[in-house]
Short mmCIF file of C-alpha atoms in Angstrom, two decimals:
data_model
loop_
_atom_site.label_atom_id
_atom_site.label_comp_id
_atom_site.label_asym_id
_atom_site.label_seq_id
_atom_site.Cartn_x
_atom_site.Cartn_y
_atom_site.Cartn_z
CA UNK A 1 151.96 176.87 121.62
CA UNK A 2 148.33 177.56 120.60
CA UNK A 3 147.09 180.02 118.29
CA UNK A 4 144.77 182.43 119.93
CA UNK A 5 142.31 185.24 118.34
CA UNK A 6 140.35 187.74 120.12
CA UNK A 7 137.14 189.22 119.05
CA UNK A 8 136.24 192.47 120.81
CA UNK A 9 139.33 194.89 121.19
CA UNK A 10 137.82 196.58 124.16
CA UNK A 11 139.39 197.12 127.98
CA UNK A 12 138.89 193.87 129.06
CA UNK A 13 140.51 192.28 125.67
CA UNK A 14 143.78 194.06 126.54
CA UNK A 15 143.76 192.07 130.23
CA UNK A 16 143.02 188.65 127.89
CA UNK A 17 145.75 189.66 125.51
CA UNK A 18 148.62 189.88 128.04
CA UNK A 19 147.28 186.37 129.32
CA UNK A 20 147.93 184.99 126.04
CA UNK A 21 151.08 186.52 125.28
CA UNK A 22 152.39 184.90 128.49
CA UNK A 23 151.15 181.45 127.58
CA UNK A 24 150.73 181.48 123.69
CA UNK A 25 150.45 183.09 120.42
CA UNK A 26 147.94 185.93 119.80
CA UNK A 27 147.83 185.70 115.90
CA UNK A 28 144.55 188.47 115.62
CA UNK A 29 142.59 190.68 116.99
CA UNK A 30 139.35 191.77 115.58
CA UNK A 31 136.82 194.82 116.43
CA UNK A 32 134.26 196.70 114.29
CA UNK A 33 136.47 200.00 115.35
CA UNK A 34 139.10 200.09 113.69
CA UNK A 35 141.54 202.02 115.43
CA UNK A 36 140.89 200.06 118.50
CA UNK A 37 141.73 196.53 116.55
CA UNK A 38 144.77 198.42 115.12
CA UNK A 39 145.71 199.36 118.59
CA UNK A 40 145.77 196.09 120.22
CA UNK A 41 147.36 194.29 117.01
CA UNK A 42 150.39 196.57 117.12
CA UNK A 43 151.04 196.16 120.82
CA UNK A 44 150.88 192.24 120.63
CA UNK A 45 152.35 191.82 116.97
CA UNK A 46 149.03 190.15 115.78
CA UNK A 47 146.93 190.76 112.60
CA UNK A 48 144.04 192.79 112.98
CA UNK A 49 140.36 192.38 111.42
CA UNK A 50 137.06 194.24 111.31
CA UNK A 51 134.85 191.52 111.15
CA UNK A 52 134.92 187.68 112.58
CA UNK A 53 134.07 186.35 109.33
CA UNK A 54 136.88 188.17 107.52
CA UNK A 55 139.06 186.44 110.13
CA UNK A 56 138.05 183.52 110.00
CA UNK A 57 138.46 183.46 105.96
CA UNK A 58 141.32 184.94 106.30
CA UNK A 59 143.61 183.47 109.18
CA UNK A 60 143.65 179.97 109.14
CA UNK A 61 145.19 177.91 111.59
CA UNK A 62 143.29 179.36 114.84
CA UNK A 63 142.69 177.32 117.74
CA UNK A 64 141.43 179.34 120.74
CA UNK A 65 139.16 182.22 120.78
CA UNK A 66 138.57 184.52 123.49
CA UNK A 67 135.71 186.79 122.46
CA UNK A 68 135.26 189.87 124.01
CA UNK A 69 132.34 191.59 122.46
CA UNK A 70 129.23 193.41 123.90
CA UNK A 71 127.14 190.99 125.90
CA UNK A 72 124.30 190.67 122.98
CA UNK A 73 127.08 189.23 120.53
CA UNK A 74 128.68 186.43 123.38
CA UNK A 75 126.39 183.85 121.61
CA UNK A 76 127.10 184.83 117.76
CA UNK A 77 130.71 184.95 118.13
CA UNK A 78 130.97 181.79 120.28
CA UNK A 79 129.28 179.83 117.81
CA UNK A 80 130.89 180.98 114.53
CA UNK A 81 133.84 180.89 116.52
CA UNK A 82 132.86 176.91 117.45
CA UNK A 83 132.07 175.97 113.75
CA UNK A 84 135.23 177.63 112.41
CA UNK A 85 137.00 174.52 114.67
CA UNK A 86 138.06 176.41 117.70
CA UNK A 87 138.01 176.43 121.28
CA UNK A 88 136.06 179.44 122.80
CA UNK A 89 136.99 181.51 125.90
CA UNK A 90 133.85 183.53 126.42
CA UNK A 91 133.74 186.82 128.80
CA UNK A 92 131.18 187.05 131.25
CA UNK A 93 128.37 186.70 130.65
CA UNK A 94 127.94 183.76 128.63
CA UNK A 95 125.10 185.61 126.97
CA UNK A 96 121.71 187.46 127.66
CA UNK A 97 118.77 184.82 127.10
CA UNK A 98 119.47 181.24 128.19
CA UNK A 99 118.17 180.25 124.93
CA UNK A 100 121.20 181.50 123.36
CA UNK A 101 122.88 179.59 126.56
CA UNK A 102 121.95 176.32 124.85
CA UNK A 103 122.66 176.95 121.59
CA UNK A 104 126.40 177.54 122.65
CA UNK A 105 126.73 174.94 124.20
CA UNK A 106 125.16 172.85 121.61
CA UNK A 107 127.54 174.48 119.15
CA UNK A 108 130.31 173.23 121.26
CA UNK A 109 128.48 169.84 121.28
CA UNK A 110 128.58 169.47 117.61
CA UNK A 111 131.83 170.84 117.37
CA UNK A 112 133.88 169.01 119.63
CA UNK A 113 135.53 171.61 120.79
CA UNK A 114 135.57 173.27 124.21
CA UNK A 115 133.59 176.16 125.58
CA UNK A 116 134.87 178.04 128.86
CA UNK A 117 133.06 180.86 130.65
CA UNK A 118 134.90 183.36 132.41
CA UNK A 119 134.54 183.55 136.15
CA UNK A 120 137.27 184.61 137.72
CA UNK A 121 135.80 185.65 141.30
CA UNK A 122 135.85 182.00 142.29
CA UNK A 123 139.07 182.58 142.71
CA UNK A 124 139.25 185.13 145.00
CA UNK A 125 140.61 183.41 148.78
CA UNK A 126 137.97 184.47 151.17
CA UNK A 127 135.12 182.95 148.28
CA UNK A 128 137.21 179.71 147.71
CA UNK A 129 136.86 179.43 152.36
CA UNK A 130 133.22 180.40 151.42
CA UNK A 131 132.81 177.69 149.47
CA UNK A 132 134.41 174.88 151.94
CA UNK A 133 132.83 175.76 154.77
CA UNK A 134 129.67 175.88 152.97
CA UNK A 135 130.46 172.83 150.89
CA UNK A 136 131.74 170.96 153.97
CA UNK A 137 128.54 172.00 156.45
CA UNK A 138 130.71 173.71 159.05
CA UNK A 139 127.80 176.61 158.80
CA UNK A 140 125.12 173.91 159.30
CA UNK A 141 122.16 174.89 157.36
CA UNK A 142 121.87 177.87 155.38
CA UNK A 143 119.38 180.14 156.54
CA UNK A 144 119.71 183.28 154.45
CA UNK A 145 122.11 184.47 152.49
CA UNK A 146 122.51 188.96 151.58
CA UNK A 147 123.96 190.01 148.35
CA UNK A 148 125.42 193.37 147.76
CA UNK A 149 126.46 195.16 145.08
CA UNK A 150 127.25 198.88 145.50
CA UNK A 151 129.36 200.37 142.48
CA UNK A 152 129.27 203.45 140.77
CA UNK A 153 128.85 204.26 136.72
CA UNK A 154 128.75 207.64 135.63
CA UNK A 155 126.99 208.52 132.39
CA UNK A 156 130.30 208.92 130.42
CA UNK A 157 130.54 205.21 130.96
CA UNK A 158 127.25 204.94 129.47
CA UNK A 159 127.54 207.21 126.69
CA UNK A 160 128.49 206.40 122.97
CA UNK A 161 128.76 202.90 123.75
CA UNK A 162 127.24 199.79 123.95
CA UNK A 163 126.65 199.23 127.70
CA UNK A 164 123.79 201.19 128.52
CA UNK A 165 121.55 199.11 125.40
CA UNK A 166 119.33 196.69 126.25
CA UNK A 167 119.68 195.11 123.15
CA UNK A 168 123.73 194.62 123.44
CA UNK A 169 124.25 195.49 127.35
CA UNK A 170 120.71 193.70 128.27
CA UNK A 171 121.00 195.19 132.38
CA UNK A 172 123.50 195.93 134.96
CA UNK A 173 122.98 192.21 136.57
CA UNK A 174 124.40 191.09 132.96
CA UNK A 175 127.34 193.53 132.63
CA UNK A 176 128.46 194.79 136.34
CA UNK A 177 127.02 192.16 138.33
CA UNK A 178 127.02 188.64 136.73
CA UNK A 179 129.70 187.24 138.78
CA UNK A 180 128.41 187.92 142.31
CA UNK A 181 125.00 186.40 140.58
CA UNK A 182 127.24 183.47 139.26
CA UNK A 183 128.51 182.95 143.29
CA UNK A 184 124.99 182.54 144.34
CA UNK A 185 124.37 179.89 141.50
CA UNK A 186 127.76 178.34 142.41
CA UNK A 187 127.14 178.28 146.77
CA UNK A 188 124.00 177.97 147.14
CA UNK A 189 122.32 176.08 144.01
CA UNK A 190 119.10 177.53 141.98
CA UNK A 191 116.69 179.83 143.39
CA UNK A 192 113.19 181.06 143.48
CA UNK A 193 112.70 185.11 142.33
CA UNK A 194 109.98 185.84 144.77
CA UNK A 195 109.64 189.62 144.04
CA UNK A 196 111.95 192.06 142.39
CA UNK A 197 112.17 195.65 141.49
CA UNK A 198 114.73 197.55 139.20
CA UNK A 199 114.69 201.37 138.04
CA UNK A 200 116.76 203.65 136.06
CA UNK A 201 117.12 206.35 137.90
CA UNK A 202 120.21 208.47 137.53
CA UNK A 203 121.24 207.50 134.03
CA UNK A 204 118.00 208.13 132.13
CA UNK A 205 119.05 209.50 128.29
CA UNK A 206 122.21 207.87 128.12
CA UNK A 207 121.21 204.32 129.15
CA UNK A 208 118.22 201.99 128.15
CA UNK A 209 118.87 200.01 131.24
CA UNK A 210 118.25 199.71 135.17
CA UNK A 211 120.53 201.32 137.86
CA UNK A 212 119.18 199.79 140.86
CA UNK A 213 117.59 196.73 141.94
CA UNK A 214 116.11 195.22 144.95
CA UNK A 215 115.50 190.94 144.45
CA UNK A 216 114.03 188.42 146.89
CA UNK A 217 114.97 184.38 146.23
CA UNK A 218 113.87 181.75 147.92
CA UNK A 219 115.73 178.47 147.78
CA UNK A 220 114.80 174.83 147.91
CA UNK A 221 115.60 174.07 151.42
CA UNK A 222 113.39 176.97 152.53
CA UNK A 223 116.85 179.34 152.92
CA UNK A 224 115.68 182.77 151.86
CA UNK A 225 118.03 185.82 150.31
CA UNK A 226 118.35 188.95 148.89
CA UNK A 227 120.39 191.16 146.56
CA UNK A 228 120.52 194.79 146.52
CA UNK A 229 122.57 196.12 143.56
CA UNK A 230 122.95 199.66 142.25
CA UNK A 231 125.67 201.56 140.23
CA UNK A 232 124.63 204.71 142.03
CA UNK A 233 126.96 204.65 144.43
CA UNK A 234 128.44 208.30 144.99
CA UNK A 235 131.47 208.84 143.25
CA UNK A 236 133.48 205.60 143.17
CA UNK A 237 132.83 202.28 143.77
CA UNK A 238 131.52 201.05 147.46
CA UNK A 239 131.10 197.32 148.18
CA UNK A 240 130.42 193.69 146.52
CA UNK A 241 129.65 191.31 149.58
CA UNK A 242 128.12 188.27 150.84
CA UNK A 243 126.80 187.38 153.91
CA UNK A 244 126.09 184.11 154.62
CA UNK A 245 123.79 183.08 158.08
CA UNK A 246 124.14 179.50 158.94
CA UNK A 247 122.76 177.88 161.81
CA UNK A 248 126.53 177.20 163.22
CA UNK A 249 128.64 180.37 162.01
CA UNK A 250 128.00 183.60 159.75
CA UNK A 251 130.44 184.99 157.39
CA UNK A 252 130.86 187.75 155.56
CA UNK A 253 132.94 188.45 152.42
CA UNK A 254 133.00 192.17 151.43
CA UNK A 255 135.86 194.65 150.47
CA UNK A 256 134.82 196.52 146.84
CA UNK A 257 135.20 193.53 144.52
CA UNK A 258 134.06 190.35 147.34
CA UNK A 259 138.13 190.36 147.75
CA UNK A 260 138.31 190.92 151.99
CA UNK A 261 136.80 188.61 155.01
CA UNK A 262 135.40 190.90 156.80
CA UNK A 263 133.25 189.04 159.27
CA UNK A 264 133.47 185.70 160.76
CA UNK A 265 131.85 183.85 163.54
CA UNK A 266 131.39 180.16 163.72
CA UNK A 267 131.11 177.42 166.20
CA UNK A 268 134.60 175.89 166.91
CA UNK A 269 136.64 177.08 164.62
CA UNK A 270 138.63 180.24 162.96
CA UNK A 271 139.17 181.11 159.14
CA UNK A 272 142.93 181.56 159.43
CA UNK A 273 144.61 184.63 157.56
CA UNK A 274 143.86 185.00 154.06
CA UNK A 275 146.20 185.96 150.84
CA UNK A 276 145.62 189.00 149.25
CA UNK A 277 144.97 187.71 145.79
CA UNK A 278 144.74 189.90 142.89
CA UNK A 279 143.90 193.16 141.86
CA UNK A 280 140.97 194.70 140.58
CA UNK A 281 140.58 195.25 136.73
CA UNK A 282 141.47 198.60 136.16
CA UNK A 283 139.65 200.01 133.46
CA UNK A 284 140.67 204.39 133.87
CA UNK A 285 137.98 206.26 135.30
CA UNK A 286 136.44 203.05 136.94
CA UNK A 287 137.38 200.01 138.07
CA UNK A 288 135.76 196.06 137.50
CA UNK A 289 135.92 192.73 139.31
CA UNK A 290 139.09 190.60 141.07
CA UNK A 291 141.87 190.34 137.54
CA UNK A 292 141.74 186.60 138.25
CA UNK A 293 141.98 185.55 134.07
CA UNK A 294 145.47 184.16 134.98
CA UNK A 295 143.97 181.28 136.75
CA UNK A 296 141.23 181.18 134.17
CA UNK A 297 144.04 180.45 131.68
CA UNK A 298 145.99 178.41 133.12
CA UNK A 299 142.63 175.83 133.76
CA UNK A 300 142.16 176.31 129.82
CA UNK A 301 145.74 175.25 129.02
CA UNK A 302 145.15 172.32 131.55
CA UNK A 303 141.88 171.03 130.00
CA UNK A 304 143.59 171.44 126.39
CA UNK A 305 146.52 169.37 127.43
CA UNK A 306 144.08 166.45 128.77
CA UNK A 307 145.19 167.35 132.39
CA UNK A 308 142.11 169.19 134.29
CA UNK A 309 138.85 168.83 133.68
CA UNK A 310 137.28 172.34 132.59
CA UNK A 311 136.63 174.85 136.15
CA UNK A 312 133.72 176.99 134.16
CA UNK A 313 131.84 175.56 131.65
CA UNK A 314 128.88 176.01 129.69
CA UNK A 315 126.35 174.87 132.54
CA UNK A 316 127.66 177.59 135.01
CA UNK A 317 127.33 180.11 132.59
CA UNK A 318 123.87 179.19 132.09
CA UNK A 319 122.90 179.17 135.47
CA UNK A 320 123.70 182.54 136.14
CA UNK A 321 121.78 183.81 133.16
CA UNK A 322 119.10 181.75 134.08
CA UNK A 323 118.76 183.74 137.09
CA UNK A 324 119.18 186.78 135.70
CA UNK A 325 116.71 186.45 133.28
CA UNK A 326 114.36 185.29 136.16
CA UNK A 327 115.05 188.45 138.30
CA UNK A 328 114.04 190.58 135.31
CA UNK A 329 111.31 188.76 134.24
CA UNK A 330 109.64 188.66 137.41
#
């Protein structure tokens, strides 16, 4: 069984933790709060430590990492974490600058060692259809393509913590949206950022970062797209879908979390009925994207054992931050 660490005891850590429980050893934890590290050690029997170099001195023997940390520290802690001789699991998103992007992966490079990126709404069922009929042509050529992402944040999510900093959070796209961005990358290839516009407009003094945003792409083939994305939403969390307009069929994959087919039309043939898949992440007063980490461990156990060849790597990390980084330097 492999020896795993994580770095960053926060919500999604604890989801991470049970993964590894069920599959191997968590020997630490490690956080810069100190009751939070504590907490998560005792639950899972682990050691705890307050800074990755202490544990990393300290605990030898690790072989996996899954780091957890604000999105600003992804790259520091994947790449101490890839010189120290380990495997890294890294939470979305792979980081905030694609500079840092290739300096992980290079890390891993000169390391030998593996690097997986966390994107567990590929495995949701209606995106996995998505992605075959796309894949296979059965929706002829893509014509345009509407992203939406309609969740809400309220400003105690925001306040005395991390997310609402540009420096560590670096913008909603980054820290709410970065998989739905990451299923654009993944269908439809790189785009163009013709225009875009994002505001802060309901969380100004407790966040450094946008709210809303309105993008137009534009891709190769001359398919065009948008996204609309806010946290705004009133109250609780509204919608995460695609639509997809092909010249033979149009689909639509909505529900909260992009977890429900809720349109289909296409020429000769039916999407039959779907599983339910997962749950959402459940995180107390809000909730996050499909809990699909299982399958996101299982693939790393795979690749470690020399029997799958790695789902999320380093390049589709990139891609989506690549994007991102367009959108808000446009």
């Amino acid at each position: 069984m492999y020896s795993f660490a994580i770095i960053g005891c926060g919500k999604i850590a604890w989801r991470h933790a049970q993964l590894i429980a069920e599959r191997g050893v968590l020997s630490a934890v490690c956080d810069v709060d100190i009751a939070r590290a504590n907490e998560l050690a005792q639950k899972y029997n682990a050691i705890p430590y307050y800074t990755a170099a202490a544990m990393f001195d300290k605990h030898p023997g690790l072989q996996v990492i899954s780091v957890c940390s604000p999105n600003g520290l992804h790259a520091v802690h994947s790449v101490l974490s890839l010189k120290n001789g380990c495997h890294v699991i890294c939470e979305k998103p792979m980081a905030i600058t694609v500079s840092d992007c290739d300096i992980m992966m290079q890390a891993a490079i000169d390391a030998e060692k593996h690097l997986f990126i966390v994107k567990q709404n590929r495995y949701n069922p209606p995106i996995i259809v998505l992605k075959e009929l796309v894949d296979s042509g059965r929706l002829g050529k893509i014509l345009s393509v509407q992203l939406n992402c309609f969740w809400n944040r309220d400003n105690d999510y925001y306040q005395q913590s991390w997310r609402g900093s540009r420096a560590l959070a670096g913008g909603t796209l980054y820290t709410q949206f970065s998989h739905f961005i990451d299923l654009l990358c993944w269908l439809f290839g790189n785009a163009r950022v013709v225009s875009a516009i994002s505001k802060n407009l309901l969380h100004q003094g407790v966040s450094a970062i946008d709210d809303e945003g309105v993008v137009l792409l534009e891709w190769e083939n001359g398919s065009i797209g948008s996204i609309h994305y806010t946290v705004n939403a009133f109250s609780k969390n509204m919608e995460g879908s695609i639509t997809v307009f092909g010249e033979m069929g149009t689909v639509k994959v909505g529900g909260e979390y992009l977890n429900k087919l809720e349109y289909q039309q296409i020429e000769n043939y039916t999407i039959p009925e779907l599983s339910l898949g997962n749950i959402a992440n459940q995180y107390g007063n809000y909730a996050g994207s499909m809990s699909n980490h299982d399958k996101v461990y299982d693939n790393v156990l795979a690749v470690l054992a020399g029997k799958e060849q790695i789902a999320t790597g380093g390049w589709e990390g990139r891609s989506t931050v690549q994007l991102i980084e367009k959108i808000y330097n446009n």
